[in-house]
Coordinates of C-alpha atoms in Angstrom, one line a residue:
M1 CA 0.3 -0.1 -0.3
R2 CA 1.5 3.4 -1.3
A3 CA 0.1 6.8 0.0
I4 CA 1.1 10.2 -0.6
V5 CA 0.8 12.8 1.9
Q6 CA 0.4 16.4 1.3
K7 CA -0.1 18.8 4.7
V8 CA -2.7 21.2 3.3
T9 CA -4.0 24.1 2.9
K10 CA -7.3 23.5 2.2
A11 CA -7.8 20.7 -0.3
S12 CA -11.4 18.9 -1.4
V13 CA -12.6 16.4 -4.7
T14 CA -15.4 17.2 -7.4
I15 CA -17.2 15.2 -9.7
G16 CA -18.6 17.7 -12.1
D17 CA -21.1 20.0 -10.2
R18 CA -20.6 17.9 -7.5
C19 CA -18.1 17.9 -4.7
T20 CA -17.8 14.2 -2.6
G21 CA -15.7 16.2 0.4
S22 CA -13.3 19.1 1.1
I23 CA -12.0 19.9 4.2
G24 CA -9.6 22.9 5.5
P25 CA -6.5 22.9 7.0
G26 CA -5.1 19.4 7.4
M27 CA -3.5 17.0 5.2
C28 CA -4.4 15.3 1.5
V29 CA -4.0 11.2 0.9
L30 CA -3.8 9.0 -2.3
L31 CA -3.1 6.1 -1.2
G32 CA -3.0 3.3 -4.2
I33 CA -4.2 -0.2 -3.1
S34 CA -1.9 -3.4 -4.3
T35 CA -2.6 -6.6 -5.0
K36 CA -0.7 -7.7 -1.7
D37 CA -2.5 -5.7 0.6
T38 CA -4.5 -6.8 3.6
E39 CA -6.3 -5.7 6.3
K40 CA -2.5 -5.5 7.9
E41 CA -1.2 -3.0 5.8
I42 CA -5.0 -1.2 6.2
E43 CA -4.5 -1.1 10.2
W44 CA -1.2 0.1 9.5
M45 CA -1.4 2.6 6.9
A46 CA -3.8 3.7 9.0
N47 CA -2.1 4.1 12.5
K48 CA 0.9 5.8 10.6
L49 CA -1.2 8.6 8.9
V50 CA -3.3 9.6 12.7
K51 CA 0.3 9.1 13.9
L52 CA 1.8 11.1 11.1
R53 CA 3.7 14.6 13.0
I54 CA 3.8 17.1 10.4
F55 CA 1.9 20.1 12.2
N56 CA 2.6 22.8 14.8
N57 CA 2.5 22.3 18.4
P58 CA -0.7 23.6 19.2
E59 CA 0.3 24.7 22.5
T60 CA 4.3 25.6 21.6
D61 CA 4.2 26.4 17.9
K62 CA 7.0 23.5 17.4
P63 CA 7.3 22.7 13.7
W64 CA 7.1 18.9 12.6
D65 CA 5.6 18.1 16.9
A66 CA 1.8 17.0 16.0
D67 CA -0.4 15.0 14.4
L68 CA -3.7 15.3 13.1
L69 CA -5.7 14.0 16.0
Q70 CA -3.7 16.5 18.4
C71 CA -4.7 19.7 15.9
K72 CA -7.9 18.4 16.4
L73 CA -7.6 18.5 12.2
A74 CA -9.4 16.8 9.3
I75 CA -7.9 14.8 6.6
L76 CA -9.2 13.9 3.0
V77 CA -8.2 11.0 1.2
V78 CA -9.3 9.9 -2.2
S79 CA -8.4 7.0 -3.8
Q80 CA -5.4 6.6 -6.6
F81 CA -4.2 3.4 -8.1
T82 CA -2.3 5.2 -10.7
L83 CA 0.2 4.8 -7.4
Q84 CA 1.0 1.2 -7.8
C85 CA 2.7 2.1 -11.4
V86 CA 5.5 0.9 -13.1
L87 CA 7.0 1.8 -16.2
K88 CA 7.9 -0.1 -18.9
G89 CA 10.0 2.1 -21.2
N90 CA 7.7 5.2 -21.3
K91 CA 4.0 2.5 -20.5
P92 CA 2.8 2.9 -17.5
D93 CA 2.0 -1.0 -16.6
F94 CA -0.8 -0.8 -13.3
H95 CA -0.9 -4.7 -13.0
G96 CA 0.6 -4.2 -9.3
A97 CA -3.1 -2.2 -8.8
M98 CA -5.7 -4.0 -6.8
R99 CA -8.4 -4.8 -9.2
A100 CA -11.5 -2.5 -9.2
E101 CA -14.0 -4.9 -7.1
Q102 CA -11.3 -5.7 -4.7
S103 CA -9.8 -2.8 -4.2
E104 CA -13.1 -1.1 -3.6
Q105 CA -13.9 -3.4 -0.7
M106 CA -10.3 -2.5 0.7
Y107 CA -10.4 1.2 0.3
N108 CA -14.0 1.1 1.9
K109 CA -12.6 -1.4 5.4
F110 CA -9.3 1.6 5.6
L111 CA -12.3 3.9 6.2
E112 CA -13.7 2.4 8.1
V113 CA -10.5 2.1 10.6
L114 CA -9.0 5.7 9.8
K115 CA -13.0 7.2 11.2
S116 CA -12.2 4.1 14.4
K117 CA -8.9 6.1 14.6
I118 CA -10.6 9.5 14.9
P119 CA -12.6 11.4 16.6
N120 CA -15.2 12.9 15.1
S121 CA -15.0 11.8 11.8
D122 CA -18.4 12.1 10.1
T123 CA -16.8 16.0 9.6
L124 CA -13.4 14.7 10.4
V125 CA -12.4 12.3 7.4
Q126 CA -13.5 13.2 3.7
E127 CA -13.3 11.9 0.5
G128 CA -13.4 10.7 -3.1
E129 CA -15.7 8.8 -4.8
F130 CA -14.1 5.9 -5.2
G131 CA -13.4 4.6 -9.2
A132 CA -15.0 8.3 -10.3
F133 CA -13.5 10.1 -12.6
M134 CA -12.4 13.4 -10.3
Q135 CA -11.4 16.8 -10.2
V136 CA -8.7 16.8 -6.9
H137 CA -7.9 20.4 -5.4
I138 CA -4.5 20.8 -3.9
Q139 CA -3.5 23.8 -1.4
N140 CA -0.1 22.2 -0.4
D141 CA 1.2 24.3 2.5
G142 CA 5.0 24.1 2.8
P143 CA 5.3 22.6 0.8
V144 CA 5.1 18.8 2.6
T145 CA 4.7 16.7 0.7
I146 CA 5.9 12.7 2.2
P147 CA 5.9 9.2 0.3
I148 CA 4.8 6.5 2.4
D149 CA 4.8 2.8 1.7
T150 CA 3.9 -0.5 3.6
P151 CA 7.0 -2.0 4.9
E152 CA 7.4 -5.2 3.2
S153 CA 7.9 -7.6 6.3
L154 CA 4.0 -7.5 7.2
A155 CA 3.2 -9.7 4.6
T156 CA 5.1 -12.7 5.7
Q157 CA 3.8 -11.9 9.4
K158 CA 2.9 -15.2 10.3
V159 CA -0.7 -15.8 12.1
K160 CA -0.2 -18.4 15.2
P161 CA -3.1 -21.3 14.6
P162 CA -5.2 -21.9 16.7
K163 CA -4.4 -24.7 19.7
S164 CA -6.4 -27.6 18.0
A165 CA -8.6 -29.4 21.5
K166 CA -6.1 -32.0 21.8
Q167 CA -3.0 -30.0 22.2
N168 CA -5.0 -27.9 24.4
N169 CA -5.2 -31.5 25.8
R170 CA -2.2 -32.7 26.2
N171 CA -0.6 -29.2 27.5
Q172 CA -3.5 -29.7 30.5
G173 CA -2.2 -33.5 31.0
K174 CA 1.5 -32.6 31.3
K175 CA 0.7 -29.9 33.3
K176 CA -1.2 -32.5 36.0
A177 CA 1.5 -34.3 35.7
E178 CA 4.3 -30.9 36.3
N179 CA 2.0 -29.8 39.1
A180 CA 1.6 -34.0 40.8
E181 CA 5.9 -34.3 40.5
N182 CA 6.2 -31.1 41.8
S183 CA 3.0 -32.4 44.2
T184 CA 5.9 -35.2 45.9
D185 CA 8.9 -33.7 45.6
K186 CA 7.4 -30.9 48.1
K187 CA 6.0 -33.9 50.4
V188 CA 9.4 -36.4 50.1
E189 CA 11.2 -33.0 51.8
E190 CA 9.0 -33.2 54.5
V191 CA 9.4 -35.9 55.3
T192 CA 13.2 -36.3 55.6
E193 CA 13.1 -32.8 56.8
D194 CA 10.7 -35.3 60.0
L195 CA 12.9 -37.9 60.3
D196 CA 16.3 -35.2 60.6
K197 CA 14.7 -33.6 63.6
K198 CA 13.7 -37.1 65.1
L199 CA 17.5 -38.0 64.9

């Protein structure tokens, strides 16, 4: 998953005469979903965006010291499959981009996860329209533009399968045997101590 993050004074998306999303100061994100992306990449990217410190601290005005949540700013997310482009000579190749139907589901899931992390998301999280021909108006502040790619290591992380009932029974039996052995050792020690006292 690839995101192009821009700090903006304002940004909006229009389709013809219709505006689908508009924000004032905040962050505009162009999001490209690849064929390899899963919910792991969605969670990682959503966390990275809300914690990205590209704003001035609202209390000290220190630059590069605050994130969206601290500043209570808005974010505009626009799906852009062309970010997964690979050039073959002078021709762009988009085979790395996820197919439209699956990509739309991933995009909607990404928005759902992102909104869950931002208070007042009904107003602070704005979006474009998936699959539409859009005009994206971005007034970059700085300019500040940061490309972010999800780490490849996410794809290789293994999820431990749940233990079967047989494994759980084995573990419980092993623990019982260990407890019984410990109890026997303790009794032997107590008997030995009593004999020593009598002697």
